[in-house]
Tab-separated table of C-alpha atoms and ligand atoms in Angstrom:
chain	number	residue	atom	x	y	z
L	1	MET	CA	19.604	15.971	18.318
L	2	ASN	CA	18.154	13.447	21.207
L	3	ILE	CA	16.653	10.636	19.680
L	4	LYS	CA	16.979	8.280	22.501
L	5	LYS	CA	13.251	7.227	22.807
L	6	SER	CA	13.067	6.094	19.029
L	7	GLU	CA	16.404	4.225	19.382
L	8	ILE	CA	14.936	2.130	22.522
L	9	ALA	CA	11.648	1.762	20.615
L	10	PHE	CA	13.288	0.271	17.493
L	11	GLU	CA	15.047	-2.021	19.599
L	12	GLU	CA	12.289	-3.322	21.020
L	13	ALA	CA	10.205	-3.371	17.656
L	14	LYS	CA	12.983	-5.378	16.278
L	15	ASN	CA	12.391	-8.013	18.264
L	16	LEU	CA	8.216	-8.217	17.511
L	17	ILE	CA	8.409	-7.047	13.659
L	18	PRO	CA	10.680	-8.217	10.950
L	19	GLY	CA	13.427	-5.368	10.510
L	20	GLY	CA	11.327	-3.457	13.507
L	21	VAL	CA	9.203	-2.244	10.686
L	22	ASN	CA	5.943	-3.016	8.657
L	23	SER	CA	7.332	-1.444	5.292
L	24	PRO	CA	10.678	-1.881	4.411
L	25	VAL	CA	11.372	1.410	3.085
L	26	ARG	CA	10.893	2.767	6.627
L	27	SER	CA	13.643	1.297	7.967
L	28	PHE	CA	16.484	3.833	7.372
L	29	ASN	CA	18.666	0.790	6.089
L	30	ALA	CA	19.617	2.875	2.985
L	31	VAL	CA	20.747	5.595	4.890
L	32	LYS	CA	22.462	3.565	7.535
L	33	SER	CA	20.725	4.707	10.453
L	34	SER	CA	17.759	3.826	12.446
L	35	PRO	CA	13.803	5.307	12.002
L	36	LEU	CA	12.251	7.905	13.855
L	37	PHE	CA	8.925	6.648	15.858
L	38	ILE	CA	6.687	9.242	15.052
L	39	SER	CA	3.771	10.575	17.570
L	40	LYS	CA	2.094	13.538	15.889
L	41	GLY	CA	1.478	15.601	12.678
L	42	GLU	CA	0.186	19.056	12.522
L	43	GLY	CA	0.600	20.790	8.954
L	44	SER	CA	3.442	20.562	7.343
L	45	PHE	CA	4.949	19.648	10.340
L	46	ILE	CA	5.453	16.293	12.182
L	47	TYR	CA	7.249	15.215	15.711
L	48	ASP	CA	8.745	12.224	16.721
L	49	ILE	CA	8.596	10.552	20.247
L	50	ASP	CA	11.452	12.511	21.691
L	51	ASP	CA	9.624	15.644	20.788
L	52	ASN	CA	11.646	16.658	17.716
L	53	LYS	CA	9.991	19.037	15.132
L	54	TYR	CA	10.734	17.984	11.398
L	55	ILE	CA	9.582	19.903	8.586
L	56	ASP	CA	7.692	16.681	6.724
L	57	TYR	CA	8.312	16.494	3.107
L	58	VAL	CA	7.071	12.443	3.114
L	59	GLN	CA	3.797	13.101	3.694
L	60	SER	CA	2.878	9.404	4.206
L	61	TRP	CA	4.658	8.682	1.283
L	62	GLY	CA	2.417	10.880	-0.323
L	63	PRO	CA	-1.188	10.763	1.160
L	64	MET	CA	-0.940	14.054	2.878
L	65	ILE	CA	-1.559	16.412	0.323
L	66	LEU	CA	-3.427	18.889	2.818
L	67	GLY	CA	-0.782	18.394	5.235
L	68	HIS	CA	-1.244	16.607	8.598
L	69	SER	CA	-4.597	16.642	10.903
L	70	ASP	CA	-6.651	18.679	8.489
L	71	LYS	CA	-9.641	19.744	10.172
L	72	ASP	CA	-11.823	19.324	6.992
L	73	VAL	CA	-10.744	15.524	6.818
L	74	GLU	CA	-10.792	15.094	10.575
L	75	LYS	CA	-14.478	16.062	10.523
L	76	ALA	CA	-15.275	13.853	8.112
L	77	THR	CA	-13.675	11.114	9.347
L	78	ILE	CA	-14.862	11.535	12.960
L	79	GLY	CA	-18.315	11.925	11.845
L	80	ALA	CA	-18.410	8.672	9.730
L	81	ILE	CA	-17.324	6.593	12.562
L	82	LYS	CA	-19.610	7.668	14.713
L	83	ASN	CA	-22.045	5.484	12.364
L	84	SER	CA	-19.857	2.232	13.007
L	85	PHE	CA	-16.801	1.466	11.007
L	86	GLY	CA	-18.000	-0.696	8.464
L	87	PHE	CA	-20.634	-2.801	7.082
L	88	GLY	CA	-19.422	-4.651	3.864
L	89	ALA	CA	-22.572	-3.493	2.131
L	90	PRO	CA	-22.878	-0.498	-0.305
L	91	THR	CA	-22.610	3.060	1.445
L	92	LEU	CA	-23.167	6.578	-0.173
L	93	ILE	CA	-20.201	7.750	0.159
L	94	GLU	CA	-18.760	5.190	-2.695
L	95	ASN	CA	-20.762	6.727	-4.901
L	96	GLU	CA	-19.763	10.284	-3.952
L	97	LEU	CA	-16.169	9.543	-3.967
L	98	ALA	CA	-16.540	7.815	-7.508
L	99	LYS	CA	-18.158	10.632	-8.797
L	100	GLU	CA	-15.875	13.229	-7.859
L	101	ILE	CA	-12.679	11.146	-9.529
L	102	LEU	CA	-14.272	9.904	-12.408
L	103	GLU	CA	-14.830	14.024	-13.448
L	104	VAL	CA	-11.182	14.069	-13.461
L	105	TYR	CA	-10.519	10.940	-15.178
L	106	SER	CA	-13.382	11.358	-17.472
L	107	PHE	CA	-11.801	9.155	-20.073
L	108	ALA	CA	-13.318	6.288	-17.491
L	109	ASP	CA	-17.005	5.217	-17.065
L	110	LYS	CA	-16.469	3.431	-13.855
L	111	ILE	CA	-14.063	2.716	-10.809
L	112	ARG	CA	-13.383	0.185	-8.168
L	113	PHE	CA	-12.301	0.625	-4.715
L	114	VAL	CA	-9.649	-1.491	-3.367
L	115	SER	CA	-7.566	-0.680	-0.068
L	116	SER	CA	-3.895	-0.582	-1.370
L	117	GLY	CA	-2.086	0.381	-4.384
L	118	THR	CA	-0.846	-3.020	-5.128
L	119	GLU	CA	-4.379	-4.490	-5.185
L	120	ALA	CA	-5.217	-1.764	-7.827
L	121	THR	CA	-2.388	-2.335	-9.943
L	122	MET	CA	-2.787	-6.284	-9.500
L	123	SER	CA	-6.461	-6.254	-10.003
L	124	ALA	CA	-5.638	-3.741	-13.209
L	125	ILE	CA	-3.551	-6.454	-15.055
L	126	ARG	CA	-5.783	-8.948	-14.191
L	127	LEU	CA	-8.687	-6.914	-15.903
L	128	ALA	CA	-6.211	-6.209	-19.200
L	129	ARG	CA	-5.140	-9.837	-18.851
L	130	GLY	CA	-9.083	-10.609	-19.063
L	131	TYR	CA	-10.202	-8.256	-21.756
L	132	THR	CA	-7.403	-8.979	-24.012
L	133	HIS	CA	-7.099	-12.754	-23.723
L	134	LYS	CA	-3.732	-12.255	-23.517
L	135	ASN	CA	-0.889	-12.959	-21.143
L	136	ASP	CA	2.592	-10.901	-21.097
L	137	ILE	CA	2.944	-7.563	-19.457
L	138	ILE	CA	5.460	-5.330	-20.055
L	139	LYS	CA	7.092	-3.188	-17.247
L	140	PHE	CA	9.602	-0.428	-16.904
L	141	LYS	CA	12.749	-1.084	-14.998
L	142	GLY	CA	12.808	1.202	-11.669
L	143	CYS	CA	9.217	1.987	-11.839
L	144	TYR	CA	6.907	0.446	-8.542
L	145	HIS	CA	3.567	-1.031	-8.582
L	146	GLY	CA	3.311	-2.716	-5.569
L	147	HIS	CA	4.601	-5.979	-4.118
L	148	SER	CA	2.464	-8.305	-6.412
L	149	ASP	CA	4.143	-11.510	-7.333
L	150	ALA	CA	4.524	-10.734	-11.177
L	151	LEU	CA	5.473	-6.728	-10.357
L	152	LEU	CA	8.163	-7.588	-8.231
L	153	VAL	CA	10.876	-7.458	-11.480
L	154	GLU	CA	13.349	-4.711	-11.147
L	155	ALA	CA	10.814	-2.448	-8.960
L	156	GLY	CA	12.554	0.795	-7.963
L	157	SER	CA	12.239	2.291	-4.146
L	158	GLY	CA	12.376	-0.139	-1.452
L	159	ALA	CA	13.705	-2.664	-3.637
L	160	ALA	CA	16.029	-0.919	-5.714
L	161	THR	CA	17.191	0.482	-2.100
L	162	PHE	CA	18.008	-2.955	-0.951
L	163	GLY	CA	19.737	-3.820	-4.190
L	164	LYS	CA	17.474	-6.990	-4.620
L	165	PRO	CA	15.654	-6.455	-7.952
L	166	SER	CA	13.323	-9.190	-7.500
L	167	SER	CA	12.542	-11.017	-4.365
L	168	LEU	CA	13.102	-14.419	-2.687
L	169	GLY	CA	9.502	-16.133	-2.652
L	170	VAL	CA	8.444	-15.377	-6.080
L	171	PRO	CA	8.789	-18.343	-8.646
L	172	GLU	CA	10.217	-17.723	-12.234
L	173	ASP	CA	7.037	-19.068	-13.332
L	174	PHE	CA	5.159	-15.967	-12.065
L	175	THR	CA	7.397	-13.724	-13.514
L	176	LYS	CA	7.995	-15.155	-16.828
L	177	HIS	CA	4.998	-13.196	-18.314
L	178	THR	CA	6.605	-9.811	-17.507
L	179	LEU	CA	8.685	-8.219	-20.062
L	180	LEU	CA	11.015	-5.834	-18.714
L	181	ALA	CA	11.671	-2.535	-20.970
L	182	GLU	CA	13.402	0.895	-20.574
L	183	TYR	CA	11.995	4.077	-18.761
L	184	ASN	CA	11.718	6.765	-21.927
L	185	ASP	CA	13.067	4.150	-24.433
L	186	ILE	CA	10.642	3.665	-27.180
L	187	SER	CA	13.047	0.944	-28.937
L	188	SER	CA	13.279	-1.273	-25.850
L	189	VAL	CA	9.517	-1.148	-25.982
L	190	GLN	CA	9.291	-1.992	-29.695
L	191	LYS	CA	11.509	-4.873	-28.780
L	192	CYS	CA	9.032	-6.500	-26.208
L	193	PHE	CA	6.178	-6.337	-29.038
L	194	GLU	CA	9.154	-8.359	-31.585
L	195	ASP	CA	9.823	-10.777	-29.011
L	196	SER	CA	6.023	-11.334	-28.265
L	197	ASP	CA	2.733	-11.472	-29.720
L	198	ASP	CA	1.239	-12.080	-26.606
L	199	ILE	CA	1.536	-8.807	-24.989
L	200	ALA	CA	-1.909	-7.825	-22.893
L	201	CYS	CA	-0.496	-4.484	-21.517
L	202	ILE	CA	2.026	-1.947	-20.673
L	203	ILE	CA	2.038	-0.584	-17.011
L	204	ILE	CA	4.026	2.596	-16.668
L	205	GLU	CA	4.048	5.266	-13.977
L	206	PRO	CA	3.537	8.322	-16.253
L	207	VAL	CA	5.552	10.363	-13.931
L	208	ALA	CA	7.797	7.836	-12.439
L	209	GLY	CA	8.226	8.766	-8.250
L	210	ASN	CA	9.862	5.224	-7.334
L	211	MET	CA	13.459	5.643	-8.663
L	212	GLY	CA	13.556	9.285	-7.657
L	213	LEU	CA	11.332	11.632	-9.679
L	214	VAL	CA	11.683	10.806	-13.079
L	215	PRO	CA	8.689	11.870	-15.523
L	216	ALA	CA	8.074	10.366	-18.706
L	217	ASP	CA	8.619	12.117	-21.910
L	218	LEU	CA	5.284	13.164	-23.424
L	219	GLU	CA	6.349	12.062	-26.624
L	220	PHE	CA	7.330	8.677	-25.137
L	221	LEU	CA	3.684	8.410	-23.770
L	222	LYS	CA	2.467	9.013	-26.859
L	223	ASN	CA	4.563	6.308	-28.718
L	224	LEU	CA	3.324	3.998	-26.062
L	225	ARG	CA	-0.616	4.767	-26.900
L	226	GLU	CA	0.365	4.101	-30.424
L	227	ILE	CA	2.505	0.824	-30.038
L	228	CYS	CA	-0.609	-0.450	-27.854
L	229	ASP	CA	-3.145	0.157	-30.091
L	230	LYS	CA	-1.419	-1.201	-32.768
L	231	ASN	CA	-0.732	-4.148	-31.290
L	232	ASN	CA	-4.401	-4.439	-29.548
L	233	ALA	CA	-2.853	-4.165	-25.960
L	234	LEU	CA	-4.033	-1.774	-23.323
L	235	LEU	CA	-2.025	0.844	-21.782
L	236	ILE	CA	-2.183	1.175	-17.803
L	237	PHE	CA	-0.943	4.288	-16.293
L	238	ASP	CA	-0.039	3.720	-12.598
L	239	GLU	CA	-1.218	6.816	-10.835
L	240	VAL	CA	-0.924	5.548	-7.177
L	241	MET	CA	1.719	8.308	-6.270
L	242	SER	CA	1.158	10.615	-9.003
L	243	GLY	CA	-2.823	10.971	-9.065
L	244	PHE	CA	-3.905	14.233	-7.582
L	245	ARG	CA	-0.526	15.006	-7.204
L	246	VAL	CA	0.683	16.355	-10.215
L	247	SER	CA	-2.649	18.182	-11.699
L	248	ILE	CA	-6.114	17.700	-11.922
L	249	ASP	CA	-6.540	20.459	-14.877
L	250	LYS	CA	-7.230	18.290	-17.910
L	251	GLU	CA	-5.537	20.945	-19.977
L	252	ASN	CA	-2.159	20.066	-17.898
L	253	PRO	CA	0.271	18.021	-20.342
L	254	TYR	CA	0.258	15.275	-17.711
L	255	PHE	CA	-3.382	14.284	-18.941
L	256	ALA	CA	-1.825	14.576	-22.623
L	257	THR	CA	-2.161	10.617	-23.158
L	258	THR	CA	-5.321	8.936	-22.890
L	259	PRO	CA	-4.293	5.293	-21.180
L	260	ASP	CA	-6.798	2.577	-20.824
L	261	ILE	CA	-6.908	1.932	-16.887
L	262	VAL	CA	-5.447	4.045	-14.573
L	263	THR	CA	-4.826	2.976	-11.099
L	264	LEU	CA	-4.957	5.392	-8.093
L	265	GLY	CA	-3.774	5.211	-4.170
L	266	LYS	CA	-2.313	7.513	-1.648
L	267	VAL	CA	-3.944	10.768	-1.869
L	268	ILE	CA	-7.284	9.639	-2.996
L	269	GLY	CA	-7.522	7.708	0.829
L	270	GLY	CA	-6.413	10.837	2.141
L	271	GLY	CA	-3.738	8.845	4.775
L	272	LEU	CA	-6.385	5.978	5.125
L	273	PRO	CA	-5.820	2.662	3.015
L	274	VAL	CA	-7.646	3.105	-0.422
L	275	GLY	CA	-6.708	2.036	-3.812
L	276	ALA	CA	-8.691	2.126	-7.099
L	277	PHE	CA	-8.872	1.106	-10.649
L	278	MET	CA	-10.770	2.657	-13.441
L	279	ALA	CA	-11.480	2.158	-17.184
L	280	LYS	CA	-13.990	2.697	-19.704
L	281	ALA	CA	-17.307	0.440	-19.321
L	282	ASN	CA	-16.535	-2.028	-22.339
L	283	ILE	CA	-13.293	-2.992	-20.106
L	284	ILE	CA	-14.545	-2.634	-16.183
L	285	ASN	CA	-17.818	-4.352	-16.866
L	286	LEU	CA	-15.888	-7.315	-17.425
L	287	LEU	CA	-15.297	-7.499	-13.547
L	288	SER	CA	-17.280	-9.699	-11.316
L	289	PRO	CA	-20.567	-9.884	-10.466
L	290	ASP	CA	-21.140	-8.596	-14.353
L	291	GLY	CA	-18.366	-10.193	-15.892
L	292	GLY	CA	-15.832	-12.955	-15.572
L	293	ILE	CA	-12.998	-11.572	-13.878
L	294	TYR	CA	-13.070	-11.935	-10.242
L	295	GLN	CA	-11.941	-9.356	-7.815
L	296	ALA	CA	-13.112	-8.810	-4.530
L	297	GLY	CA	-12.279	-7.214	-0.661
L	298	THR	CA	-13.508	-7.409	2.461
L	299	LEU	CA	-12.656	-3.678	3.300
L	300	SER	CA	-13.033	-2.279	0.091
L	301	GLY	CA	-15.046	0.551	0.239
L	302	ASN	CA	-14.569	0.902	3.689
L	303	PRO	CA	-16.987	3.938	4.921
L	304	ILE	CA	-14.333	5.449	7.340
L	305	ALA	CA	-11.629	5.150	4.721
L	306	MET	CA	-13.968	6.526	1.769
L	307	ASN	CA	-14.845	9.725	3.680
L	308	ALA	CA	-11.269	10.457	4.397
L	309	GLY	CA	-10.683	10.067	0.804
L	310	TYR	CA	-13.617	12.030	-0.432
L	311	ALA	CA	-13.037	14.955	2.203
L	312	THR	CA	-9.452	15.078	1.163
L	313	ILE	CA	-10.638	15.248	-3.011
L	314	LYS	CA	-13.362	17.731	-2.577
L	315	LYS	CA	-11.042	19.898	-1.220
L	316	ILE	CA	-8.099	19.691	-3.146
L	317	LYS	CA	-10.741	20.236	-6.241
L	318	GLU	CA	-12.174	23.333	-4.522
L	319	LEU	CA	-8.425	24.721	-3.823
L	320	ASN	CA	-6.839	23.390	-7.082
L	321	PRO	CA	-3.406	24.575	-5.577
L	322	TYR	CA	-1.271	22.811	-8.185
L	323	GLU	CA	-0.027	25.834	-9.852
L	324	ARG	CA	1.009	27.208	-6.124
L	325	PHE	CA	2.459	23.808	-5.075
L	326	SER	CA	4.593	23.924	-8.266
L	327	THR	CA	5.926	27.315	-7.868
L	328	LEU	CA	6.988	26.186	-4.465
L	329	ALA	CA	8.669	23.181	-5.344
L	330	ASN	CA	10.564	25.198	-8.284
L	331	LYS	CA	11.640	27.388	-5.836
L	332	LEU	CA	12.874	24.897	-3.706
L	333	MET	CA	14.759	23.058	-5.909
L	334	ASP	CA	16.233	26.042	-7.936
L	335	GLY	CA	17.576	27.329	-4.444
L	336	PHE	CA	18.681	23.739	-3.655
L	337	SER	CA	20.329	24.209	-7.197
L	338	GLU	CA	21.849	27.187	-6.238
L	339	ILE	CA	23.382	26.152	-3.139
L	340	ALA	CA	24.879	22.850	-4.332
L	341	ASN	CA	26.413	24.682	-7.620
L	342	ASN	CA	27.998	27.330	-5.148
L	343	HIS	CA	29.425	23.930	-3.416
L	344	ASN	CA	30.566	22.316	-6.736
L	345	ILE	CA	28.170	19.243	-6.070
L	346	GLY	CA	26.649	17.851	-8.996
L	347	LEU	CA	22.748	18.155	-8.980
L	348	GLN	CA	19.633	17.126	-11.086
L	349	THR	CA	16.259	18.356	-10.057
L	350	ASN	CA	12.702	17.551	-11.493
L	351	VAL	CA	9.304	19.094	-10.448
L	352	ARG	CA	5.827	17.806	-11.360
L	353	GLY	CA	3.010	19.752	-9.582
L	354	SER	CA	3.235	19.009	-6.024
L	355	MET	CA	6.218	16.501	-6.365
L	356	PHE	CA	9.803	17.110	-6.488
L	357	GLY	CA	12.987	14.765	-6.788
L	358	PHE	CA	16.754	15.440	-6.657
L	359	PHE	CA	19.607	13.478	-7.555
L	360	PHE	CA	23.258	14.119	-6.692
L	361	SER	CA	24.969	13.627	-9.933
L	362	ASP	CA	26.622	15.614	-12.864
L	363	GLU	CA	24.266	13.912	-15.615
L	364	GLU	CA	20.426	13.885	-16.478
L	365	ILE	CA	18.493	10.853	-14.829
L	366	LYS	CA	15.786	9.715	-17.527
L	367	ASN	CA	15.563	6.243	-16.667
L	368	PHE	CA	16.436	3.660	-14.059
L	369	ASN	CA	20.066	2.659	-15.415
L	370	ASP	CA	20.961	6.397	-15.173
L	371	THR	CA	20.301	6.277	-11.276
L	372	ASN	CA	23.807	4.382	-11.257
L	373	LYS	CA	25.236	7.671	-11.638
L	374	MET	CA	23.937	9.259	-8.615
L	375	ASP	CA	25.938	9.521	-5.422
L	376	LYS	CA	24.082	7.523	-2.962
L	377	GLU	CA	27.095	7.815	-0.080
L	378	PHE	CA	26.399	11.783	-0.286
L	379	PHE	CA	22.572	11.150	-0.003
L	380	SER	CA	23.041	9.249	3.391
L	381	LYS	CA	25.013	12.207	4.809
L	382	PHE	CA	22.789	14.768	3.474
L	383	HIS	CA	19.825	12.839	4.750
L	384	TYR	CA	21.012	12.564	8.112
L	385	GLU	CA	22.304	16.429	8.350
L	386	MET	CA	18.798	17.185	6.981
L	387	LEU	CA	17.086	15.393	9.989
L	388	GLN	CA	19.632	17.391	12.397
L	389	ASN	CA	18.469	20.574	10.899
L	390	GLY	CA	14.430	19.681	11.153
L	391	VAL	CA	13.533	18.397	7.700
L	392	TYR	CA	12.102	15.023	7.317
L	393	LEU	CA	12.974	13.459	3.747
L	394	ALA	CA	12.718	10.197	2.295
L	395	CYS	CA	15.323	7.848	3.737
L	396	SER	CA	16.159	6.843	0.135
L	397	ALA	CA	17.671	8.351	-2.758
L	398	TYR	CA	14.995	6.456	-4.808
L	399	GLU	CA	12.360	8.516	-3.673
L	400	SER	CA	10.486	11.878	-4.309
L	401	GLY	CA	9.120	14.353	-1.964
L	402	PHE	CA	5.874	16.242	-1.894
L	403	ILE	CA	4.726	19.792	-1.155
L	404	CYS	CA	1.531	19.703	0.871
L	405	ASN	CA	-1.278	22.620	1.237
L	406	THR	CA	-0.009	24.102	4.583
L	407	MET	CA	3.616	24.440	3.085
L	408	ASN	CA	4.616	28.349	2.015
L	409	GLU	CA	7.187	30.541	1.060
L	410	GLU	CA	8.579	30.450	5.040
L	411	THR	CA	8.877	26.589	4.754
L	412	VAL	CA	10.645	26.683	1.791
L	413	ASN	CA	13.140	29.092	2.955
L	414	GLU	CA	13.483	27.322	6.061
L	415	THR	CA	14.661	23.938	4.193
L	416	LEU	CA	16.786	25.710	2.275
L	417	GLY	CA	18.363	27.275	4.998
L	418	ALA	CA	18.699	23.443	6.249
L	419	ILE	CA	20.079	22.562	3.253
L	420	GLU	CA	22.923	24.928	3.152
L	421	LYS	CA	23.675	24.133	6.676
L	422	SER	CA	23.896	20.618	5.942
L	423	ILE	CA	25.957	21.042	2.651
L	424	LYS	CA	28.343	22.968	4.859
L	425	ALA	CA	28.631	20.336	7.486
L	426	ILE	CA	29.259	17.727	4.967
L	427	LYS	CA	31.916	19.196	3.059
L	428	LEU	CA	33.551	20.572	6.618
D	501	PLP	C1	3.273	3.438	-3.590
D	501	PLP	C2	2.760	2.615	-5.051
D	501	PLP	C3	2.235	1.527	-5.265
D	501	PLP	C4	1.316	0.521	-3.960
D	501	PLP	O1	0.929	0.902	-3.361
D	501	PLP	P1	0.421	0.672	-1.944
D	501	PLP	O2	-0.622	1.340	-1.216
D	501	PLP	O3	2.021	0.539	-0.871
D	501	PLP	O4	0.432	-1.378	-2.100
D	501	PLP	C5	1.977	0.901	-6.430
D	501	PLP	N1	2.190	1.771	-7.213
D	501	PLP	C6	2.725	3.206	-7.576
D	501	PLP	C7	3.324	4.144	-8.476
D	501	PLP	C8	3.315	3.448	-5.778
D	501	PLP	O5	3.952	4.851	-5.750
C-alpha cells in the first residue's frame, strides 16, 4: 500500500502542529505508525490522499452515524450556510433540535447546547455543584469526559493510550475534589461516600467507549441511582459517545436507570462541533441568565452546526435502525470471535446498538484494570494489517468501533475477510 503523500504531509504537519495532529488520539502513536491524511468520505468509506479506500469504523470518532456525506445532512447544512454562518442570536433551528432530543430524553425538561463534549461535561459538573452546594465528584477509572482539568484523572482513551493517567499542567488543587472509583464495582463507590460527605455528583459513561467498549452492568447503574438519592448527589450520564448510538427506544435497557443530567455530543452535531447537557427544570433553571451558575459560548447553537445535527437526528429517528445496527455489529463480532478461536487467539467482544468493541484478551473486561490483560502489541500489528486490507479501525486498543447507516452484510463480510487475512499475516 502506497501512503507516500500521507507520510510527506505528516512530516510537514509535525513542524507546524504539536505531534502533527490537533488531537492526540489521531496520531497513530499507540500503534507505532503515522496517521493517514484523509481527503474524502462517501457512505461507509473514506479515502486517503494517496487514493487508498477504507471501510471506516471510526466515523470521526462517533458522529457519522448516517455515513459520510449523507445527502440530507448535506442539503440542510448547505441550505443553512446560504443564510450566513452565524449570528450569536437565537435561531429557530435551536428549538427544533432541542425538541427532537428532549423527546428521546424525556426525563429532562430543558437542554443547553455547547460546542464540544468537553464543554458539556464541564458545564454539567458545574451545574451539579451549583445545585447541591457540594464540591466533590466521583469519576470512574477509564471513563473519559473530555479534557477539562478536574476530569483529566485516570481518563481512558488518549490519556490511557499514552500511559499518562493525568496530565502535566493540571494543579493538584484542581483535581483534589475528583474521587476515583472502579467501573462496575459498587463497593468502590460506597467507599467514596464513606470518605466524603461533600459529593455533588457521580459522572459515568453508562456504556463506556473510551477504555474499549465496556458497558456498565444494569444493576450497577441502578445501584448508583440509589446511592446518589441516599446522599443527595446527582447522577450524570455522559452519553457524548453512546447517545443516539445505542438506542432511542425508551423500553431499551439502555434507558432503564434515569439520571439527573445527561451530556451529549458527537452524533447530535452530525459531524459538526456540537455538545449539549440537559436536566429537569428545577436543576437546569439554575443556569445563567435565570440562575446563578454561569455558562456561555460565542458559537453555542451555531445555526450551521444545529442544522447538521437536526438533519441527522431527524433522519435517525425516522429510520430507527438500531436493531439492524446491532445485528450487523453482532455478526461482525461473532465472525471475528470465530476467526480468533480458529487461530487460538483470546478475544473478548461487546456490542451495544451501533457500537462494538474487541479486546485481545483471554479474560472478560469489566473495568479499566482488566484492560491490562489485553495484548496491545498484537493490536498494533492487527491495526496495521487491517489498513493494508482496506479497513480503517481506531488507532488504539482503548477505542470503540461504529456501524453506520450505509453499512450492510456485504460490508461486514468484506471486513471479516480482511480480519482473516490480517490474522493469518500476523501468525506467519
Ligand atoms: C468524546 C467524548 C467526550 C469529549 O468530547 P469532545 O467533543 O472531544 O470534547 C466526553 N465524553 C465522552 C464519553 C466522549 O466520548
